[in-house]
Coordinates of C-alpha atoms and ligand atoms in Angstrom, one line a residue:
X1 CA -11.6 -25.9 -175.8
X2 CA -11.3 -27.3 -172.2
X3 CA -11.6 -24.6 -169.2
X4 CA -9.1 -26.3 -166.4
X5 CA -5.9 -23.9 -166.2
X6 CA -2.2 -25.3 -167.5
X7 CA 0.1 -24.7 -164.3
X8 CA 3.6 -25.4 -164.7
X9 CA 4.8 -28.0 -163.0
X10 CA 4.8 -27.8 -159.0
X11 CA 2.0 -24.9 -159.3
X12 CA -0.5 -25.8 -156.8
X13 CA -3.8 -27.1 -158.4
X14 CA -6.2 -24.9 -155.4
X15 CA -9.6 -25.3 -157.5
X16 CA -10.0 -21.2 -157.6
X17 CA -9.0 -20.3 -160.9
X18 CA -8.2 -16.8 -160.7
X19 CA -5.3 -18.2 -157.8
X20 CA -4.2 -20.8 -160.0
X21 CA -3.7 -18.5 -162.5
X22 CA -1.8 -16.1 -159.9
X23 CA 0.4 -18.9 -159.0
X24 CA 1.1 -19.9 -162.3
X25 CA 1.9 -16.1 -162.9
X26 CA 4.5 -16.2 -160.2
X27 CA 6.3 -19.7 -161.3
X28 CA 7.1 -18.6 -164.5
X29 CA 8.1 -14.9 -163.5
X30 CA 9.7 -15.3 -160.4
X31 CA 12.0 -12.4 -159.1
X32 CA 9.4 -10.1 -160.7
X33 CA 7.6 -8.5 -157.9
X34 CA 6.0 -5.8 -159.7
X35 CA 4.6 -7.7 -162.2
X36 CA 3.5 -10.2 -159.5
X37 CA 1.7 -7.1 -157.9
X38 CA 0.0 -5.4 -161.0
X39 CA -1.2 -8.7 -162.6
X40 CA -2.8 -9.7 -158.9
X41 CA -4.9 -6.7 -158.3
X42 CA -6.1 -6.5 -161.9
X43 CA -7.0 -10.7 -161.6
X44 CA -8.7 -10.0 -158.0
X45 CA -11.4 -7.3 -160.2
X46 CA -11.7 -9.5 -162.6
X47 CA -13.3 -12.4 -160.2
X48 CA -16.5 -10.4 -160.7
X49 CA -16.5 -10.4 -164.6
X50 CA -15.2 -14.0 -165.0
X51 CA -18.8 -14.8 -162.8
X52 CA -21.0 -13.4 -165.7
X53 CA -18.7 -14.4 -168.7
X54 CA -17.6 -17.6 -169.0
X55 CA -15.9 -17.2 -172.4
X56 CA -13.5 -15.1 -171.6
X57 CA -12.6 -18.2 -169.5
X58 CA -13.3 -20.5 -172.0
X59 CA -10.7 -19.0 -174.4
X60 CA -8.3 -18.8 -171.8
X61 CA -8.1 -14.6 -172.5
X62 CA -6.2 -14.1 -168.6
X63 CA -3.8 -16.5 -169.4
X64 CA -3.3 -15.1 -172.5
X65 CA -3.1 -11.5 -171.3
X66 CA -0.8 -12.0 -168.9
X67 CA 1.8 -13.0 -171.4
X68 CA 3.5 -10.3 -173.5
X69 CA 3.0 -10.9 -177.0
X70 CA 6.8 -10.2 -177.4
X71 CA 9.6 -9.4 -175.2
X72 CA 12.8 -7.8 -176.8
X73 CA 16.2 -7.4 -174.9
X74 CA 19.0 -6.1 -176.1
X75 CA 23.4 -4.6 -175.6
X76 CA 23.3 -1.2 -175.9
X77 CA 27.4 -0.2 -175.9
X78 CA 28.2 3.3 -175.8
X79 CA 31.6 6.3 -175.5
X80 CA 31.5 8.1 -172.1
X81 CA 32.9 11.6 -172.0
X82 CA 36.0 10.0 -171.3
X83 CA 36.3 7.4 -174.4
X84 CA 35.4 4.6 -171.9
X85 CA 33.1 1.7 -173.5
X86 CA 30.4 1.5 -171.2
X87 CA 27.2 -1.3 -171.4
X88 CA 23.9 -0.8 -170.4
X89 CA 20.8 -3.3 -171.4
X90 CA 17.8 -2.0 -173.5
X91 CA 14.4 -3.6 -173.7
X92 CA 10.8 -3.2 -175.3
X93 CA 8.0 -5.1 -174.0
X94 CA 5.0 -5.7 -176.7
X95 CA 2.6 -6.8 -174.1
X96 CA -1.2 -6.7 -176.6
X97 CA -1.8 -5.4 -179.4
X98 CA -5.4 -6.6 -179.6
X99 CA -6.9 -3.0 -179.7
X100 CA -4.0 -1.1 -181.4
X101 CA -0.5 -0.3 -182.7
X102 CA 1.8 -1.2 -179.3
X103 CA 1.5 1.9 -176.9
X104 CA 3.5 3.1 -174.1
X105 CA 6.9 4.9 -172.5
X106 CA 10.5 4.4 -172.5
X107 CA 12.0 4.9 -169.2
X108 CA 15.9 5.0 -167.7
X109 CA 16.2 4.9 -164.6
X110 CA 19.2 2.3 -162.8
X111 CA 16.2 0.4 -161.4
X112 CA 15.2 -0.8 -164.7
X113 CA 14.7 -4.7 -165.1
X114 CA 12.2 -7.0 -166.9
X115 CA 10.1 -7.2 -164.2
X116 CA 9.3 -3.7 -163.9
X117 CA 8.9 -3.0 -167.3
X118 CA 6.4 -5.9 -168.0
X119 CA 4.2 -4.4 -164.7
X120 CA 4.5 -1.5 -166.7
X121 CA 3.6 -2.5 -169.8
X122 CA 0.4 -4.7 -168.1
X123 CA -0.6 -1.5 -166.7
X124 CA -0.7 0.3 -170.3
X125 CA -3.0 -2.2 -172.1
X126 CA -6.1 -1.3 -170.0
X127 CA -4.9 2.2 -169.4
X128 CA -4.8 2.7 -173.1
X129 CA -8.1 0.6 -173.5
X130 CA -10.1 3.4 -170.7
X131 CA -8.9 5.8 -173.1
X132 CA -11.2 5.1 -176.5
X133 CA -8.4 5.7 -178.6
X134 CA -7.1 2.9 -180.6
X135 CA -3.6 1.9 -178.9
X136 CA -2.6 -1.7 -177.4
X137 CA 0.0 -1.4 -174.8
X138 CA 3.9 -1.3 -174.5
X139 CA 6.7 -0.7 -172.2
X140 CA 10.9 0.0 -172.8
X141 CA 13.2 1.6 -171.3
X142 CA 17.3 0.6 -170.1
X143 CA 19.1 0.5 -166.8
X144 CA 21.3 4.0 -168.4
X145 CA 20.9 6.3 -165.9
X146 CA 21.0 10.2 -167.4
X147 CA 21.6 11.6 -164.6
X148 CA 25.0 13.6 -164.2
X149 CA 25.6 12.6 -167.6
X150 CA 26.4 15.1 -170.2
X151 CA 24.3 15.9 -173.7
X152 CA 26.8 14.1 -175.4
X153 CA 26.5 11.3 -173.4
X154 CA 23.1 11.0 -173.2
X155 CA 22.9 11.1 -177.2
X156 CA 25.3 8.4 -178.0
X157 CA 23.5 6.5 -175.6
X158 CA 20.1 7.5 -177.3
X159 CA 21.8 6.7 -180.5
X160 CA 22.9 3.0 -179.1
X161 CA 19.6 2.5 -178.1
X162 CA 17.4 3.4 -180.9
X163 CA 20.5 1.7 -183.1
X164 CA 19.0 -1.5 -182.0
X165 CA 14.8 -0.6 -181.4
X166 CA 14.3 0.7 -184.9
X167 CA 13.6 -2.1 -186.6
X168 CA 10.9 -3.2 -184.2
X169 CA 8.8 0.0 -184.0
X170 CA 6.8 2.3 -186.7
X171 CA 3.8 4.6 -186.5
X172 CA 1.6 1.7 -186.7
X173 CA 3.3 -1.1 -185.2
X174 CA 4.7 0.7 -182.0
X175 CA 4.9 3.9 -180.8
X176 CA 6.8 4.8 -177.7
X177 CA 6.9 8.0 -175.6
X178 CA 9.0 9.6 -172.5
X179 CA 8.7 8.0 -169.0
X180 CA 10.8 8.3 -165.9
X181 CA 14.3 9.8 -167.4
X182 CA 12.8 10.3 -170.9
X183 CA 12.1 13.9 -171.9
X184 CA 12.2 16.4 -174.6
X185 CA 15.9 15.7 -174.8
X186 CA 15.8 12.0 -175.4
X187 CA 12.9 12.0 -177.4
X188 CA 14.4 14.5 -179.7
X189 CA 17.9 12.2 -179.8
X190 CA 15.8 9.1 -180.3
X191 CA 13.4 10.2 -182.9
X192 CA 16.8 12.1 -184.9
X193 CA 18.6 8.2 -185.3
X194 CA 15.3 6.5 -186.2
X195 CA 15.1 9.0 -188.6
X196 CA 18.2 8.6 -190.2
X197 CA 18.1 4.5 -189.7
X198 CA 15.1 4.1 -191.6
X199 CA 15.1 7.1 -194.0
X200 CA 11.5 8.1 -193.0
X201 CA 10.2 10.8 -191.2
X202 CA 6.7 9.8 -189.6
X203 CA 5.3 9.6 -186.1
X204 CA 7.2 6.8 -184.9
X205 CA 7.5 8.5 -180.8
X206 CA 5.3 10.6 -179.5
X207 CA 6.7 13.4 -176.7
X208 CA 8.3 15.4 -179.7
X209 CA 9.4 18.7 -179.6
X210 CA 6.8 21.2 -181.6
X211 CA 8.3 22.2 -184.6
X212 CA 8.7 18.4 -185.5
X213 CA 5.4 16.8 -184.9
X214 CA 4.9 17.2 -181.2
X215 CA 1.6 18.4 -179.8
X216 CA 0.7 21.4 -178.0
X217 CA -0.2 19.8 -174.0
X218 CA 1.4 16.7 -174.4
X219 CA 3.9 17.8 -171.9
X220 CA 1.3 18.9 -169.3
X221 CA -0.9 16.0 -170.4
X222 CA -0.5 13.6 -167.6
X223 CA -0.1 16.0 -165.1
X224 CA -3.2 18.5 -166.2
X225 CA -5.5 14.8 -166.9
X226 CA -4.3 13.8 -163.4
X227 CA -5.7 16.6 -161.7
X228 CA -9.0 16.9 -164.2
X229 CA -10.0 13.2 -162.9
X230 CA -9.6 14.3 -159.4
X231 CA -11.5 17.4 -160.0
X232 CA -14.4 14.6 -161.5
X233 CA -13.8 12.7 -158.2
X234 CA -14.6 15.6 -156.0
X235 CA -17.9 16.1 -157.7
X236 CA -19.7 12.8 -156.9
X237 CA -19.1 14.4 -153.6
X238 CA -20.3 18.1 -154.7
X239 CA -16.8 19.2 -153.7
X240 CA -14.1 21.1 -155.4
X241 CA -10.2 21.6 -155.7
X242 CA -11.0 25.0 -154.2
X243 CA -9.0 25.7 -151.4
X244 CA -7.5 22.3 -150.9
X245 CA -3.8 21.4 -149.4
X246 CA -2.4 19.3 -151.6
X247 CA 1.1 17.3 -151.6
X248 CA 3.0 16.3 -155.1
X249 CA 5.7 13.8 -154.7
X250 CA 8.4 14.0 -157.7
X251 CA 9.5 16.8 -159.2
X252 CA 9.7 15.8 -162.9
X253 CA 7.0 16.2 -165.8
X254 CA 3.9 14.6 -164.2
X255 CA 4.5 16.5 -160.7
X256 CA 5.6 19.9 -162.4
X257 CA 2.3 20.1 -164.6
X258 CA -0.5 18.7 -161.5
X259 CA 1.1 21.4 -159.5
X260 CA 0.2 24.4 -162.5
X261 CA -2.8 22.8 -162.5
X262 CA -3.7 22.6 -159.2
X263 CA -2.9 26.2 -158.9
X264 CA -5.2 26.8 -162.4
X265 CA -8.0 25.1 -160.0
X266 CA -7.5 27.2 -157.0
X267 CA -6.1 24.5 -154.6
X268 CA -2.6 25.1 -152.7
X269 CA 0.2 22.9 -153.5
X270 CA 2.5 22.4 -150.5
X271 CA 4.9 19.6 -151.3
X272 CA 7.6 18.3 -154.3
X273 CA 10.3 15.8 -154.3
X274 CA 13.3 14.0 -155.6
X275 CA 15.1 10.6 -154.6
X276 CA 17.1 12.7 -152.3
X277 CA 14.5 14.2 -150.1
X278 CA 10.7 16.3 -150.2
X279 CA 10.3 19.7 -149.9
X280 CA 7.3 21.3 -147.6
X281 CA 6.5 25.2 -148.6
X282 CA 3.8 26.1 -145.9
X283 CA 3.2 29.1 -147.2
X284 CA 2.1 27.1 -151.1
X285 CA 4.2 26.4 -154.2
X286 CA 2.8 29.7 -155.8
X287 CA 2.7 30.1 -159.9
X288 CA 6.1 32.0 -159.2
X289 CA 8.1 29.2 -157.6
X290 CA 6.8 26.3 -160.1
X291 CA 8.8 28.7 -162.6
X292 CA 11.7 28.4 -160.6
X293 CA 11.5 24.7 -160.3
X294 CA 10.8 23.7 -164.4
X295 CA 14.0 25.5 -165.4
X296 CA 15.7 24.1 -162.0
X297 CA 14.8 20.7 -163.1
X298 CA 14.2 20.9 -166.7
X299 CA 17.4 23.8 -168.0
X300 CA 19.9 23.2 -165.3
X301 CA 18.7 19.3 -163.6
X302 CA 19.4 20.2 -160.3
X303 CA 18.2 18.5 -156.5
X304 CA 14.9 19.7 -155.1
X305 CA 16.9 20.8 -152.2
X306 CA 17.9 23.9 -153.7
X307 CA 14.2 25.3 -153.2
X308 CA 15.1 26.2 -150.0
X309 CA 17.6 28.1 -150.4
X310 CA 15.5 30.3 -152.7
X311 CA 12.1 29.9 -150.7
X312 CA 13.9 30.2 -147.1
X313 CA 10.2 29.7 -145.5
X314 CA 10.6 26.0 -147.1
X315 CA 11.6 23.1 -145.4
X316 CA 14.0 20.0 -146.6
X317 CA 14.3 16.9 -145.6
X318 CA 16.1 14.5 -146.8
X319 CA 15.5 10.5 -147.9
X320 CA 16.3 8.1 -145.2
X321 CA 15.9 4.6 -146.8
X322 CA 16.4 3.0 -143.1
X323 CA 12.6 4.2 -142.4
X324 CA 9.7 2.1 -143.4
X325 CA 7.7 5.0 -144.2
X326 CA 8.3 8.2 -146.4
X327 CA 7.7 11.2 -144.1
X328 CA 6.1 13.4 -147.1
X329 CA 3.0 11.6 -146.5
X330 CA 2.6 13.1 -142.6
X331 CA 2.3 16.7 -143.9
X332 CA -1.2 17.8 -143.1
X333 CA -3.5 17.9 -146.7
X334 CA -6.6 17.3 -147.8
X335 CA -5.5 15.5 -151.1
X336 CA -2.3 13.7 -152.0
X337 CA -1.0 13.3 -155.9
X338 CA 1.8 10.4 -155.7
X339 CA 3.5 11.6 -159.1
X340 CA 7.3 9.8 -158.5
X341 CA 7.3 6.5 -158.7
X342 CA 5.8 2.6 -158.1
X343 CA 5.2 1.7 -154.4
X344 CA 6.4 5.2 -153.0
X345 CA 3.0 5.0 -150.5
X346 CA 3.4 1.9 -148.1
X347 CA 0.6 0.5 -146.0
X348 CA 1.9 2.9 -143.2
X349 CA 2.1 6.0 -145.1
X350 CA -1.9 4.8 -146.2
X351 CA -2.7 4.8 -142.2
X352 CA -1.0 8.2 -142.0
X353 CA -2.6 10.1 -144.8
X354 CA -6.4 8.3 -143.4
X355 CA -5.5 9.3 -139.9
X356 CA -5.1 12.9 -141.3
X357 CA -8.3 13.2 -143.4
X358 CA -7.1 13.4 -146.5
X359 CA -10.1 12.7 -148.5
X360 CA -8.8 12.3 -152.2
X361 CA -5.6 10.0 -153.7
X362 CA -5.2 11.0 -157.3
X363 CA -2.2 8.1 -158.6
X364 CA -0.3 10.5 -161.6
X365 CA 2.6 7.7 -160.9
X366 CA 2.2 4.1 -162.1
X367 CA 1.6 2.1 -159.0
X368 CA 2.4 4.1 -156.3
X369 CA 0.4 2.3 -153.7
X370 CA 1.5 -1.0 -152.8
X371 CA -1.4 -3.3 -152.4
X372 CA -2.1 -3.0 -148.7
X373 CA -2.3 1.0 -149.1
X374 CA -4.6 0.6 -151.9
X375 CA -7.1 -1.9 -149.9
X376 CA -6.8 0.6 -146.6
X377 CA -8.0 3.6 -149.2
X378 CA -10.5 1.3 -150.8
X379 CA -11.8 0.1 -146.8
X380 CA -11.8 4.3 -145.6
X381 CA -13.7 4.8 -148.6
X382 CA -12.1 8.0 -149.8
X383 CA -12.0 8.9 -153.0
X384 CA -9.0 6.7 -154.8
X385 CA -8.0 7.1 -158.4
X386 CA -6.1 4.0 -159.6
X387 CA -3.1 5.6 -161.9
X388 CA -4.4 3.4 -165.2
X389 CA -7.3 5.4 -164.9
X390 CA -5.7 9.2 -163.2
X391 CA -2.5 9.0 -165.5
X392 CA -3.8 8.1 -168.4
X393 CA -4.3 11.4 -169.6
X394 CA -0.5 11.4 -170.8
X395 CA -0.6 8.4 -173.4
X396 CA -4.3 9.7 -174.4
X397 CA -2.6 13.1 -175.4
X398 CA 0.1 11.0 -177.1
X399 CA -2.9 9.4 -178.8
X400 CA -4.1 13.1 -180.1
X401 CA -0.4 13.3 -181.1
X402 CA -0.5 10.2 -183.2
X403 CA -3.7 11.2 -184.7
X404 CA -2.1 14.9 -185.3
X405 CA 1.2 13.5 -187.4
X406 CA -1.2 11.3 -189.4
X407 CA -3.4 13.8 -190.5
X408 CA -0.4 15.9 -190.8
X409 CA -2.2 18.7 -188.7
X410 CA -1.4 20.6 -185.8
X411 CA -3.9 21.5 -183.6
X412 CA -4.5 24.4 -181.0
X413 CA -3.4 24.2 -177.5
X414 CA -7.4 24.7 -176.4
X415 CA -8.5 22.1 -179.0
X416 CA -6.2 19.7 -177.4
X417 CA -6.5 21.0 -174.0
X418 CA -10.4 20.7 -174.5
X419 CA -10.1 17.0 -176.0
X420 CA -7.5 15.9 -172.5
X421 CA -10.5 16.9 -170.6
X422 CA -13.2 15.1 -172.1
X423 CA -11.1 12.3 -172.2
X424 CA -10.2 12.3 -168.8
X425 CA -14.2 12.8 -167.5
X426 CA -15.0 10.1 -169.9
X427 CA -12.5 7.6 -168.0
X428 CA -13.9 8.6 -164.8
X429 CA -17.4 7.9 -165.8
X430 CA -16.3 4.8 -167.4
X431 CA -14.9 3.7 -164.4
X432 CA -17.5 4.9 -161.9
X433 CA -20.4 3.5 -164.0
X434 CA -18.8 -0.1 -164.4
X435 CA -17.8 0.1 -160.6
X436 CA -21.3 0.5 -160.0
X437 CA -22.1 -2.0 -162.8
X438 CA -20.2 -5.2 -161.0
X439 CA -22.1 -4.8 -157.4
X440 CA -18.6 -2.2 -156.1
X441 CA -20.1 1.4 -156.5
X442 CA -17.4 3.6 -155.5
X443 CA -14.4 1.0 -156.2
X444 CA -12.6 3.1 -159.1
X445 CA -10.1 0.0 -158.4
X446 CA -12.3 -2.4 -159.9
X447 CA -13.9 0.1 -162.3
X448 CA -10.8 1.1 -164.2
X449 CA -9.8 -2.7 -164.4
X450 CA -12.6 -4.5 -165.6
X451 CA -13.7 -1.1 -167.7
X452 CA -10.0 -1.4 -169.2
X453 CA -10.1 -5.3 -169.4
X454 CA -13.7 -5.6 -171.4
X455 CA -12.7 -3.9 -174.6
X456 CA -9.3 -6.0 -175.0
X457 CA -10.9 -9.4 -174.2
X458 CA -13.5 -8.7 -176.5
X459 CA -11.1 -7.8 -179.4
X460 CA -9.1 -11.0 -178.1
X461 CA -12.1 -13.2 -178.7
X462 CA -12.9 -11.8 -181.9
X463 CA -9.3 -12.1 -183.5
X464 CA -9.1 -15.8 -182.9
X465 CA -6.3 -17.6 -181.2
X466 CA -3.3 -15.1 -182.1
Ligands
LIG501 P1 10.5 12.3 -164.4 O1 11.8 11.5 -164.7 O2 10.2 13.5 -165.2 O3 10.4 12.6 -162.9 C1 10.4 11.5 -162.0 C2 10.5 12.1 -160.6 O4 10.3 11.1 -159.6 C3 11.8 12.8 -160.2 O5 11.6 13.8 -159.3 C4 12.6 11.6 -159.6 O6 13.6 12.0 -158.7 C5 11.5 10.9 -158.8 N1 11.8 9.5 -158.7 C6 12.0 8.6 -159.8 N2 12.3 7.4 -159.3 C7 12.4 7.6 -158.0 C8 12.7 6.6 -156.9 N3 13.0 5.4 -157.2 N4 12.6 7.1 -155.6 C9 12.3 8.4 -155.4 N5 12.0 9.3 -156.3 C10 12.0 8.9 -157.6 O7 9.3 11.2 -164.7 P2 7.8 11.4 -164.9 O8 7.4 12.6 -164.1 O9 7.5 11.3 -166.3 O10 7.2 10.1 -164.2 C11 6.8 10.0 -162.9 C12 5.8 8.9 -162.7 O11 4.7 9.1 -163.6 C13 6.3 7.5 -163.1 O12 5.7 6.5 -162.3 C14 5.8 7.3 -164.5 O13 5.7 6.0 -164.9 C15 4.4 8.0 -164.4 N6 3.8 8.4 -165.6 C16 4.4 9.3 -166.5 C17 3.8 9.7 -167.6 C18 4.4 10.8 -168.5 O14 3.7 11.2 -169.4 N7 5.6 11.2 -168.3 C19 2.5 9.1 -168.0 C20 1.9 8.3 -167.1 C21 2.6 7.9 -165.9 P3 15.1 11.9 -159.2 O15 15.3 12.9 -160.2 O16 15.9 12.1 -158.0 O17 15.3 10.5 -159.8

């Protein structure tokens, strides 16, 4: 097998491989800035492992990896309220399936496009790899946006949708969850049409409601794992979450449930928001008001604005795209938990949250730091979880899901609690030891990536040329 990358035509032959596989990356994906973005820092941490394994080279595994083993798009038609046809566009990326059944959420959200969805579904395979469980990685989702839509709505849509992705998932071919605009409500609509499409009832979406195979934690997972990695961050420093001011951005699952527990972990949450605007409670989002918020968010889907009208010490302020920075990240903290959405901290808002000594970025969002950002937290040296290695407590509870509905067991909320937190200290030593490992001690960057990448590539290499 020769070595020498295939560029497409009018790629730049530079002699550094991991560029000329970059620049072959962005000729045959262009418009896909994401992906462009998620594929380059992984390649950049991979320069040190390519050094000491030339097979993974010689088999042509980046290439390879970069390039989803199937990408599905599809029509999904649906009735409004109002008997209007209306179109959205539905797709599932099935990015590697080297370690495990395909892996990974469904989001819908208007921003939806290929792009994203393949950064996302890169991201998966070596989150789910830093997990130990057995799952490959995967990514959907549409352009439907559930917002101000009714139930109804949102379950012919749901119906539409799964009308068309049944026949390319299962329980062990692939096995998507929530995401951004997936919940309890769409997973329940979802899982209710596959079920009646293919006459089976198994564990073909994980995210499901209790009494039909969900697991206890699974909504709290990300959220809860989020916060446990952090906690492992603050050791290697002998600190704690004691005490800390902390800021959330989102208010949906993954900020909801590392705000409870923050609070669990003695540390004062001060900050939650929407795509309209953040809220800043000086005096600490208290046990009490995170009540107010899940059946604000969750019962009656409502703005975060409203806090302050019910917590009148709170302040709101509201998005203003015409900035180049988001003004959530100037509140005074120690730590910040990004937990909204991909790019949401900008270079600037990295100098701001420096400048202000916060000492701990814990990434429950996927990609929430745009490369410069994440190179400024890397250069301060503060402690900076990487979300494939901080978030991935949500798909390893999905994991413990799948591993439930097969066994046909349910287990207890400690069991699982108890399993979330092992797991999530197992990443962080995974990652800190290979960080170490590769000459980068400290660089939980490179750790998660190369830890992430080793286990895939080697199941690559041993499955031949699929
Ligand atoms: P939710 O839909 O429950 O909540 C998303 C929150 O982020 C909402 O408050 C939403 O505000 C806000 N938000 C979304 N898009 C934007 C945007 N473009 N600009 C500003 N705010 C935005 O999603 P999750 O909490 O599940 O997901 C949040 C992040 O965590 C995502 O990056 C997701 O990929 C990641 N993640 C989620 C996991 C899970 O288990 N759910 C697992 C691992 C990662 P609004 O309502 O106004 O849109």
């Amino acid at each position: 097998m020769g070595s020498k990358t295939v560029s497409p035509p009018g790629t730049k032959v530079t002699g550094d491989y991991i560029e000329e596989v970059m620049l072959s990356v962005k000729a045959k994906n262009s418009s896909e800035p994401e992906f462009h973005q998620a594929v380059q820092e992984v390649l950049e941490s991979l320069r040190l492992v390519l050094a000491k394994h030339p097979e993974y080279r010689e088999a042509r595994i980046l290439e390879r990896v970069v390039e989803p083993e199937r990408v599905i798009m599809f029509r999904v038609p649906w009735f409004d309220d109002q008997g209007k046809v209306q179109v959205n566009r539905g797709f599932r990326i099935e990015m590697n399936s080297a370690i495990g059944p395909y892996k990974g959420g469904l989001r819908f959200h208007p921003s939806v496009n290929l792009g994203i969805l393949k950064f996302l579904a890169f991201e998966q395979v070596f989150k789910n790899s830093l997990t130990t469980l057995s799952m490959g990685g995967g990514k959907g989702g549409s352009d439907f946006d559930p917002k101000g839509k009714s139930d109804n709505e949102v379950m012919r849509f749901c119906q539409s949708f799964m009308t068309e992705l049944w026949r390319h998932i299962g329980p062990d071919t692939d096995v998507p969850a929530g995401d951004i605009g997936v919940g309890g409500r769409e997973i329940g609509f979802l899982f209710g049409q596959y079920k009646r499409l293919a006459n089976e009832f198994s564990g073909v979406l994980t995210g499901k409601g209790l009494g039909w195979g969900g697991s206890l934690i699974r909504p709290e997972a990300t959220g809860y794992g989020c916060v446990y990695f952090a906690a492992e961050m603050l050791k290697t420093r002998k600190e704690s979450l004691e005490g800390k001011r902390c800021l959330v951005s989102g208010s949906g699952n993954v900020a909801q449930y590392t705000v409870e527990k923050l609070l669990d972990l003695g540390a004062k949450p001060v900050t939650l928001s929407d795509s309209s605007g953040f809220i800043y409670d000086p005096e600490g989002i208290s046990r009490e008001k995170l009540g107010w918020v899940l059946e604000w968010k969750n019962v009656k889907r409502g703005r975060i604005s409203a806090y302050t009208k019910q917590f009148r010490k709170a302040v709101f302020t509201a998005t203003d795209l015409a900035k180049d920075s988001n003004p959530l990240w100037s509140v005074e903290a120690d730590c910040a938990f990004p937990s909204a959405t991909q790019n949401e901290i900008n270079a600037q808002d990295a100098k701001t949250l420096i400048k202000n000594g916060v000492k701990l970025v814990a990434e429950g969002a996927n990609m929430p730091s745009t490369l410069s950002a994440t190179k400024m937290f890397l250069d301060a040296k503060i402690l900076y979880g990487p979300a494939k290695a901080a978030n991935a407590g949500g798909v390893a509870t999905s994991g413990l899901e799948m591993a439930q509905n097969s066994a046909r067991l349910s287990w207890t909320r400690e069991e699982v609690d108890d399993r979330l937190h092992k797991i999530m200290t197992a990443i962080h030593d995974t990652c800190y030891v290979t960080a170490e490992r590769y000459g980068t001690a400290g660089n939980l960057v490179n750790g998660a990536n190369i830890g992430g990448f080793l286990k895939v590539a080697n199941a690559m290499l041993d499955q031949g040329l699929v």
